[in-house]
Amino acid sequence: MKHVESKRTQTYEARHSDVAGATRRRRVRTYGIAAAVVLTVTTASAGYLAMAEPSADGGTRTGPPQVHGSTVDFTVHGGVARVDTGSLGVTARTDDGASLPVSGAAAGQQLGKPGKVTVDGRTARWSYPARKLTVTAVSDRGRLRMTVHSDADQKLSWPSTAPDAGGALQIPRGEGLRVPVSDTFWNSAAAGLKDSEAELSGGLTLPAWGYTRGKHGVSYIVPEEVGTSLGFASKGGRISSTARHEFSRREQTRDYTVHFSLTGPSPVSSATDYRAYLDEHGMLSSLKQKIKENPEITRMLGAMHAYAWGDARTAKGVNELRKLGVSRLWLGYDADDQPMDKQAVQAAKRHGYLVGPYDSYANGQPAESADNPSSKWPGSVYPDFCIRNWKGEIKEGFGGRGCYVSSQAFKQAERGKHYLADRAGKMTANGADSYFLDVDAAGELFSDSGKGHRMNKKQDRANRLERMRKLASEDKFVLGSESAGAWAAPVLTFNHGGQTPVADGLWKLENDKEKWGGYAPQGEPAFFFKQVKLPPALAKAMYDPRCRLPLYETALHGSVINTDRWEMPYNKLPDQKTDRALMSALYNTPLNFTLGDENLTSTGKEMAALQRYFAPLHKAVGTERMTGYQRLTGDGTVQRSEFGDGKLTVTANFGAKRYGSLPGGCVTAKLKTEAKPQRLCPAKLLS
């Protein structure tokens, strides 16, 4: 059985090598601003420099930093940033004369007296001798880029957002969340945000977040996620965020870089800025490029996604889906003792479907007692390949099952033993042309002190990217993984779970088998099929469209196809169906289903009906950027998206009231090539 990880990760590694050969896109003009900010904002403008001029390449032509005692001014696109060297706090003066806090001082730490600021060209440097820290700051492509280097293993809490009453945070949890800092719900324990902390290589889908206040905003980008987390705290009824970095020689994290940009009021500005950053540095691998390398990926455009159980895994079941009108489909099946056979796979291929097994390289168990085939490995892989801490103790696997298996041990053994190649060959001997590799793109990164296969987290990430790249580029599988962070997008076609903004309360609910369901019956496990009513707080934190933002799509639409988690399929949560269908259209992302013995026909009909609306839209712009997003009403119940610079415009009404001619609970989509928009009202679809 596929087990649900309660702590998901994401990171990236060596993007330059991962996207080698990808076409460098046109440079997107960025709106940069500065680094960390003192909470007391300087209102006087006399000390700030003139604004920077645009350069020929779309960046910003800047002069040298200006030192004023203990502060340093940097020109960035849209304004000037002032860094307080005494505290690492920063304020900004925008083009229109507004004062904007970008970050608070380094939290809870005495940096000690800073050394003298030196300027070399556009770069300013200073140190904190008492803490063995050195700071380098420069205006780069319209942003302020600050790097803190440490000569010792230690921690730094910085930058932080100012909890202004009128501001809002934009957090890349799943697809993305909009959190007004004074909102009662998000400041409550029920929301599961305050007093929580998420690793950038673990709990968030992008290494970028945002803060907006009025007409202005700030984008924060940490290009190297390993070693950094983002924490949330509530004080005086206002929630704020603080990044925390751990400098470690072993983990190669003694350099910590943050990019700060001055943005506008759009709630997706931070994601727009991050996409621009990827573009500028040649780190964005497009679906168009992936399709050139593997034309089979084309079949993912317009496809719904589903996991098959029981009769749905047979040729008869596959043929039935086509008769019901399902035109394109990614069809997966669990790693149990009843995989799809060759006849079923051939039937799927005839219909233009993609078929892929679930697999995982993350878990190892004794072969005689393993609870699923993917945890069984030849010879002495278990326990020899188990990850161990510095004491030599085995890192217990998820849910107490066996152990987490070292990616370094697999890498070192692969040339002679072919464990991973043999596994992939066995899993696809039925002719499967797709592969779902669980955890690799989202699983917790590990350091390993096991004898003969030591590694740090960056090495673990590099190993995972290498083996995913092999499956995708060499073996030509249409590859997906779970809750994939931006770092893994270059090697993946699809991502199951990256759209779901998981709140901690979900794991408690899923562990309650009476409410959520268990793993029986075999042909339709209740864990995936039993319909569930989410508790109000959990439903709001995860699925309230007023709280959701397409940050992931703004950054990565047209690079990787994103869906919800497999144990939360469309048919699992009846109360969320309408909102999820509208979000599918608004975000131009497919829905994920489960199909079994009893629901094959009913769910197949519903899937086909939704697909008739979705498929033409996804085929038209699934490989395009998301180029616009707006909240059209103050309460956020009506939202609009745009793809491909106007190729597709979608308006979704999540409310109960009519918006112009658009009824509540409906969505309208207008392709540039069509004369009339198309409307979908999901609740009336099969009535």
Coordinates of N, CA, C and O in Angstrom, one line a residue, residues 151-280:
D151 N 31.5 31.5 9.4 CA 32.7 30.7 9.6 C 32.5 29.6 10.7 O 33.4 28.9 11.0
A152 N 31.3 29.6 11.3 CA 31.0 28.6 12.3 C 29.6 28.0 12.1 O 28.8 28.6 11.4
D153 N 29.4 26.8 12.7 CA 28.0 26.2 12.6 C 27.2 27.0 13.7 O 27.4 27.0 14.9
Q154 N 26.1 27.6 13.2 CA 25.2 28.3 14.0 C 23.9 28.6 13.3 O 23.7 28.1 12.1
K155 N 22.9 29.3 13.9 CA 21.7 29.6 13.3 C 21.4 31.1 13.2 O 21.9 31.8 14.0
L156 N 20.6 31.5 12.2 CA 20.2 32.9 12.0 C 18.8 32.9 11.7 O 18.3 32.3 10.8
S157 N 18.0 33.7 12.4 CA 16.6 34.0 12.2 C 16.4 35.3 11.5 O 16.4 36.4 12.1
W158 N 16.2 35.2 10.1 CA 16.2 36.4 9.3 C 16.0 36.0 7.9 O 16.6 35.0 7.5
P159 N 15.3 36.7 7.0 CA 14.5 37.9 7.3 C 13.1 37.6 7.9 O 12.7 36.4 7.9
S160 N 12.4 38.6 8.3 CA 11.1 38.4 8.8 C 10.1 39.5 8.2 O 10.6 40.6 7.8
T161 N 8.9 39.2 8.2 CA 7.9 40.1 7.7 C 7.3 40.9 8.8 O 7.1 40.4 9.9
A162 N 7.0 42.2 8.5 CA 6.4 43.0 9.6 C 4.9 42.7 9.7 O 4.2 42.8 8.7
P163 N 4.4 42.4 10.9 CA 2.9 42.1 11.0 C 2.0 43.3 11.0 O 1.4 43.7 11.9
D164 N 2.0 44.0 9.8 CA 1.2 45.2 9.7 C -0.3 44.8 9.6 O -0.6 43.8 8.9
A165 N -1.1 45.6 10.2 CA -2.5 45.2 10.3 C -3.2 45.1 9.0 O -4.1 44.3 8.8
G166 N -2.8 45.9 8.0 CA -3.4 45.8 6.7 C -2.8 45.0 5.7 O -3.1 44.9 4.5
G167 N -1.7 44.2 6.1 CA -1.0 43.4 5.2 C -1.5 42.0 5.0 O -2.4 41.6 5.7
A168 N -0.9 41.3 4.1 CA -1.2 39.9 3.9 C 0.0 39.1 3.5 O 0.9 39.6 2.8
L169 N 0.1 37.8 3.9 CA 1.2 37.0 3.5 C 0.7 36.1 2.3 O -0.4 35.7 2.3
Q170 N 1.7 35.7 1.5 CA 1.4 34.8 0.4 C 2.4 33.6 0.6 O 3.6 33.8 0.5
I171 N 1.8 32.5 0.9 CA 2.6 31.3 1.4 C 2.5 30.2 0.4 O 1.4 29.7 0.1
P172 N 3.6 29.6 -0.2 CA 3.5 28.5 -1.1 C 3.3 27.2 -0.4 O 4.1 26.2 -0.6
R173 N 2.3 27.1 0.4 CA 1.9 25.8 0.9 C 0.9 25.1 -0.1 O -0.1 25.7 -0.4
G174 N 1.3 24.0 -0.7 CA 0.5 23.4 -1.8 C 0.5 24.4 -2.9 O 1.5 25.0 -3.3
E175 N -0.7 24.6 -3.5 CA -0.8 25.6 -4.6 C -0.5 27.0 -4.2 O 0.1 27.8 -4.9
G176 N -0.9 27.3 -2.9 CA -0.7 28.6 -2.4 C -1.8 29.1 -1.5 O -2.9 28.8 -1.7
L177 N -1.4 29.9 -0.5 CA -2.4 30.5 0.4 C -2.2 32.0 0.5 O -1.1 32.5 0.5
R178 N -3.3 32.7 0.7 CA -3.4 34.1 1.0 C -3.8 34.2 2.5 O -4.9 33.8 2.8
V179 N -2.9 34.8 3.3 CA -3.2 34.9 4.7 C -3.1 36.4 5.2 O -2.1 37.0 5.4
P180 N -4.3 37.1 5.3 CA -4.3 38.4 5.9 C -3.7 38.4 7.3 O -4.2 37.5 8.1
V181 N -2.8 39.2 7.6 CA -2.1 39.1 8.9 C -2.9 39.3 10.1 O -2.6 38.8 11.2
S182 N -4.1 40.0 10.0 CA -4.9 40.2 11.1 C -6.2 39.3 11.1 O -7.1 39.5 11.9
D183 N -6.2 38.4 10.2 CA -7.4 37.5 10.1 C -7.5 36.6 11.4 O -6.5 35.9 11.8
T184 N -8.7 36.6 11.9 CA -8.9 35.8 13.2 C -8.6 34.4 13.0 O -8.0 33.7 13.9
F185 N -9.1 33.8 11.9 CA -8.9 32.4 11.7 C -7.5 32.0 11.6 O -7.0 31.1 12.3
W186 N -6.7 32.7 10.8 CA -5.3 32.3 10.5 C -4.4 32.6 11.8 O -3.4 32.0 11.9
N187 N -4.9 33.4 12.7 CA -4.2 33.6 13.9 C -4.6 32.6 15.0 O -4.1 32.7 16.1
S188 N -5.6 31.8 14.7 CA -6.0 30.8 15.7 C -5.3 29.5 15.5 O -4.7 29.1 14.5
A189 N -5.4 28.7 16.6 CA -4.7 27.3 16.6 C -5.4 26.4 15.6 O -4.8 25.5 15.0
A190 N -6.7 26.7 15.3 CA -7.5 25.8 14.4 C -6.9 25.8 13.0 O -7.0 24.8 12.3
A191 N -6.3 26.9 12.6 CA -5.8 27.0 11.2 C -4.5 26.2 11.0 O -4.2 25.9 9.9
G192 N -3.8 25.9 12.1 CA -2.6 25.1 12.1 C -1.4 25.8 11.4 O -0.5 25.1 11.0
L193 N -1.4 27.2 11.4 CA -0.3 27.9 10.8 C 0.6 28.5 11.9 O 1.8 28.3 11.8
K194 N 0.0 29.2 12.8 CA 0.9 29.9 13.8 C 1.6 28.8 14.6 O 1.1 27.7 14.9
D195 N 2.8 29.2 15.0 CA 3.7 28.3 15.8 C 4.2 27.1 15.0 O 4.6 26.1 15.6
S196 N 4.0 27.1 13.7 CA 4.4 26.0 12.8 C 5.7 26.5 12.1 O 6.0 27.7 12.0
E197 N 6.4 25.5 11.5 CA 7.6 25.8 10.8 C 7.7 24.8 9.6 O 7.5 23.6 9.8
A198 N 8.0 25.3 8.4 CA 8.1 24.4 7.3 C 9.5 24.6 6.6 O 9.9 25.7 6.4
E199 N 10.2 23.5 6.4 CA 11.4 23.6 5.7 C 11.2 24.0 4.2 O 10.3 23.5 3.6
L200 N 12.0 24.8 3.7 CA 11.9 25.2 2.3 C 12.2 23.9 1.5 O 11.8 23.8 0.3
S201 N 13.0 23.0 2.0 CA 13.3 21.7 1.4 C 12.3 20.7 1.9 O 12.6 19.5 1.8
G202 N 11.2 21.1 2.4 CA 10.3 20.2 3.0 C 8.8 20.5 3.0 O 8.0 19.8 2.5
G203 N 8.4 21.7 3.5 CA 7.0 21.9 3.7 C 6.4 22.9 2.7 O 5.2 23.1 2.7
L204 N 7.2 23.5 1.8 CA 6.6 24.4 0.9 C 7.0 24.0 -0.5 O 8.0 23.3 -0.8
T205 N 6.2 24.4 -1.5 CA 6.4 24.0 -2.9 C 7.3 24.9 -3.7 O 7.7 24.5 -4.7
L206 N 7.5 26.1 -3.2 CA 8.4 27.1 -3.8 C 9.3 27.7 -2.8 O 8.9 27.9 -1.6
P207 N 10.5 28.0 -3.1 CA 11.4 28.7 -2.2 C 11.2 30.2 -2.2 O 12.2 30.9 -2.2
A208 N 10.0 30.6 -2.3 CA 9.7 32.0 -2.4 C 8.4 32.3 -1.8 O 7.4 31.5 -1.9
W209 N 8.3 33.4 -1.1 CA 7.0 33.8 -0.5 C 6.9 35.3 -0.6 O 7.8 36.0 -1.1
G210 N 5.7 35.8 -0.2 CA 5.5 37.2 -0.4 C 4.7 37.9 0.8 O 4.1 37.3 1.6
Y211 N 4.8 39.2 0.7 CA 4.1 40.1 1.7 C 3.6 41.3 0.9 O 4.3 41.9 0.2
T212 N 2.3 41.6 1.0 CA 1.7 42.8 0.4 C 1.0 43.7 1.4 O 0.5 43.2 2.4
R213 N 1.1 45.0 1.1 CA 0.4 46.0 2.0 C 0.0 47.1 1.0 O 0.8 47.8 0.5
G214 N -1.3 47.3 0.9 CA -1.8 48.3 0.0 C -1.4 48.1 -1.4 O -1.5 47.1 -2.0
K215 N -0.7 49.2 -2.0 CA -0.3 49.1 -3.4 C 1.1 48.5 -3.6 O 1.6 48.4 -4.7
H216 N 1.7 48.0 -2.5 CA 3.1 47.6 -2.5 C 3.2 46.2 -2.0 O 2.4 45.7 -1.2
G217 N 4.3 45.5 -2.4 CA 4.6 44.2 -1.9 C 6.1 43.9 -1.9 O 6.9 44.6 -2.5
V218 N 6.4 42.8 -1.2 CA 7.8 42.3 -1.2 C 7.8 40.9 -1.5 O 7.0 40.1 -1.1
S219 N 8.8 40.5 -2.3 CA 9.0 39.1 -2.7 C 10.3 38.6 -2.0 O 11.3 39.4 -2.1
Y220 N 10.3 37.4 -1.5 CA 11.5 36.8 -0.9 C 11.8 35.5 -1.6 O 11.0 34.7 -1.7
I221 N 13.0 35.4 -2.1 CA 13.5 34.2 -2.8 C 14.8 33.7 -2.1 O 15.7 34.4 -1.9
V222 N 14.7 32.4 -1.8 CA 15.9 31.8 -1.2 C 16.3 30.7 -2.3 O 15.7 29.6 -2.3
P223 N 17.3 31.0 -3.1 CA 17.5 30.0 -4.3 C 18.1 28.7 -3.8 O 17.9 27.7 -4.6
E224 N 18.7 28.6 -2.7 CA 19.2 27.3 -2.2 C 18.4 27.0 -0.9 O 18.6 27.6 0.1
E225 N 17.5 26.1 -1.0 CA 16.5 25.8 0.0 C 17.1 25.0 1.2 O 16.7 25.2 2.4
V226 N 18.1 24.2 1.0 CA 18.6 23.3 2.0 C 19.1 24.1 3.2 O 20.0 25.0 3.0
G227 N 18.7 23.8 4.4 CA 19.2 24.5 5.6 C 18.3 25.6 6.0 O 18.5 26.2 7.1
T228 N 17.2 26.0 5.2 CA 16.4 27.1 5.6 C 14.9 26.6 5.8 O 14.4 25.8 5.0
S229 N 14.3 27.2 6.8 CA 12.9 27.0 7.0 C 12.1 28.3 7.2 O 12.7 29.3 7.3
L230 N 10.8 28.2 7.1 CA 10.0 29.4 7.3 C 9.0 29.2 8.4 O 8.2 28.2 8.4
G231 N 9.1 30.0 9.4 CA 8.2 29.8 10.6 C 7.2 30.9 10.7 O 7.4 32.0 10.2
F232 N 6.1 30.6 11.4 CA 5.0 31.6 11.6 C 4.6 31.8 13.0 O 4.6 30.8 13.8
A233 N 4.4 33.0 13.4 CA 4.1 33.3 14.8 C 3.0 34.4 14.8 O 2.9 35.2 13.9
S234 N 2.2 34.3 15.9 CA 1.1 35.3 16.0 C 1.3 36.1 17.3 O 1.5 35.5 18.4
K235 N 1.3 37.4 17.2 CA 1.5 38.3 18.3 C 0.5 39.4 18.2 O 0.5 40.1 17.2
G236 N -0.3 39.7 19.2 CA -1.3 40.8 19.2 C -2.3 40.6 18.1 O -2.8 41.6 17.5
G237 N -2.6 39.3 17.8 CA -3.6 39.1 16.7 C -3.1 39.3 15.3 O -3.9 39.4 14.4
R238 N -1.8 39.3 15.1 CA -1.2 39.5 13.8 C -0.2 38.4 13.6 O 0.7 38.2 14.4
I239 N -0.2 37.8 12.4 CA 0.7 36.7 12.1 C 1.8 37.2 11.2 O 1.6 38.1 10.4
S240 N 3.0 36.7 11.4 CA 4.2 37.1 10.7 C 5.0 35.9 10.4 O 4.8 34.8 10.9
S241 N 5.9 36.0 9.4 CA 6.8 34.9 9.1 C 8.3 35.3 9.3 O 8.6 36.5 9.2
T242 N 9.1 34.3 9.7 CA 10.5 34.5 9.8 C 11.2 33.3 9.3 O 10.9 32.2 9.6
A243 N 12.2 33.6 8.4 CA 13.0 32.5 7.9 C 14.1 32.2 8.9 O 14.6 33.1 9.6
R244 N 14.5 30.9 8.9 CA 15.5 30.5 9.9 C 16.5 29.6 9.1 O 16.1 28.7 8.4
H245 N 17.8 30.0 9.2 CA 18.8 29.3 8.4 C 19.8 28.7 9.4 O 20.2 29.3 10.4
E246 N 20.2 27.4 9.1 CA 21.2 26.7 9.9 C 22.5 26.6 9.1 O 22.5 26.0 8.0
F247 N 23.5 27.3 9.5 CA 24.8 27.2 8.9 C 25.5 25.9 9.4 O 25.6 25.7 10.6
S248 N 25.9 25.1 8.4 CA 26.5 23.8 8.8 C 27.6 23.5 7.8 O 27.4 23.4 6.6
R249 N 28.8 23.2 8.3 CA 29.8 22.7 7.4 C 29.5 21.4 6.8 O 29.7 21.2 5.6
R250 N 29.0 20.5 7.6 CA 28.6 19.2 7.0 C 27.6 19.2 5.9 O 27.7 18.6 4.9
E251 N 26.6 20.1 6.1 CA 25.5 20.2 5.1 C 25.8 21.2 4.0 O 25.0 21.4 3.1
Q252 N 27.0 21.8 4.0 CA 27.5 22.8 3.0 C 26.5 24.0 2.9 O 26.1 24.4 1.8
T253 N 26.1 24.4 4.1 CA 25.1 25.5 4.1 C 25.6 26.8 4.8 O 24.9 27.5 5.4
R254 N 26.9 27.0 4.7 CA 27.5 28.1 5.4 C 27.4 29.4 4.7 O 27.8 30.5 5.1
D255 N 26.8 29.4 3.5 CA 26.4 30.6 2.7 C 24.9 30.6 2.6 O 24.3 29.6 2.1
Y256 N 24.3 31.7 3.0 CA 22.9 31.8 3.0 C 22.5 33.1 2.2 O 22.9 34.2 2.5
T257 N 21.8 32.9 1.0 CA 21.5 34.0 0.1 C 20.0 34.2 0.1 O 19.2 33.2 0.0
V258 N 19.6 35.5 0.1 CA 18.2 35.9 0.0 C 18.1 37.0 -1.0 O 18.9 37.9 -1.0
H259 N 17.1 36.9 -1.9 CA 16.8 37.9 -2.9 C 15.5 38.6 -2.5 O 14.5 37.9 -2.2
F260 N 15.5 39.9 -2.5 CA 14.3 40.7 -2.1 C 13.9 41.6 -3.3 O 14.8 42.2 -3.9
S261 N 12.6 41.6 -3.6 CA 12.1 42.4 -4.7 C 11.0 43.3 -4.2 O 10.1 42.8 -3.4
L262 N 10.9 44.5 -4.8 CA 9.8 45.3 -4.6 C 8.7 45.0 -5.7 O 9.0 45.0 -6.8
T263 N 7.5 44.6 -5.2 CA 6.5 44.2 -6.2 C 5.3 45.1 -6.0 O 5.3 46.0 -5.2
G264 N 4.2 44.8 -6.8 CA 3.0 45.5 -6.7 C 2.0 44.8 -5.7 O 2.4 43.9 -5.0
P265 N 0.7 45.1 -5.8 CA -0.2 44.6 -4.9 C -0.8 43.2 -5.2 O -1.5 42.6 -4.4
S266 N -0.5 42.7 -6.4 CA -1.0 41.4 -6.8 C -0.6 40.3 -5.8 O 0.6 40.2 -5.4
P267 N -1.5 39.4 -5.4 CA -1.2 38.4 -4.4 C -0.3 37.3 -5.0 O 0.1 36.5 -4.2
V268 N -0.1 37.3 -6.3 CA 0.8 36.3 -6.9 C 2.2 36.9 -7.3 O 2.9 36.3 -8.0
S269 N 2.4 38.1 -6.8 CA 3.7 38.8 -7.3 C 4.9 38.0 -6.9 O 5.9 38.0 -7.6
S270 N 4.9 37.4 -5.7 CA 6.1 36.7 -5.3 C 6.4 35.5 -6.3 O 7.6 35.2 -6.6
A271 N 5.3 34.8 -6.7 CA 5.5 33.7 -7.7 C 5.9 34.2 -9.0 O 6.7 33.6 -9.7
T272 N 5.4 35.4 -9.4 CA 5.8 36.0 -10.7 C 7.3 36.3 -10.7 O 8.0 36.1 -11.6
D273 N 7.7 36.9 -9.6 CA 9.1 37.2 -9.4 C 10.0 36.0 -9.4 O 11.1 36.0 -10.0
Y274 N 9.5 34.9 -8.8 CA 10.3 33.7 -8.8 C 10.4 33.1 -10.2 O 11.5 32.6 -10.6
R275 N 9.3 33.1 -10.9 CA 9.4 32.6 -12.3 C 10.4 33.4 -13.1 O 11.1 32.9 -13.9
A276 N 10.4 34.7 -12.9 CA 11.3 35.6 -13.6 C 12.7 35.2 -13.2 O 13.6 35.2 -14.1
Y277 N 12.9 34.9 -11.9 CA 14.3 34.5 -11.5 C 14.7 33.2 -12.2 O 15.9 33.1 -12.7
L278 N 13.8 32.2 -12.3 CA 14.2 31.0 -13.0 C 14.5 31.2 -14.4 O 15.4 30.7 -15.0
D279 N 13.7 32.1 -15.1 CA 13.9 32.5 -16.5 C 15.3 33.1 -16.6 O 16.1 32.7 -17.5
E280 N 15.6 34.0 -15.8 CA 16.9 34.8 -15.9 C 18.1 33.9 -15.8 O 19.1 34.1 -16.4

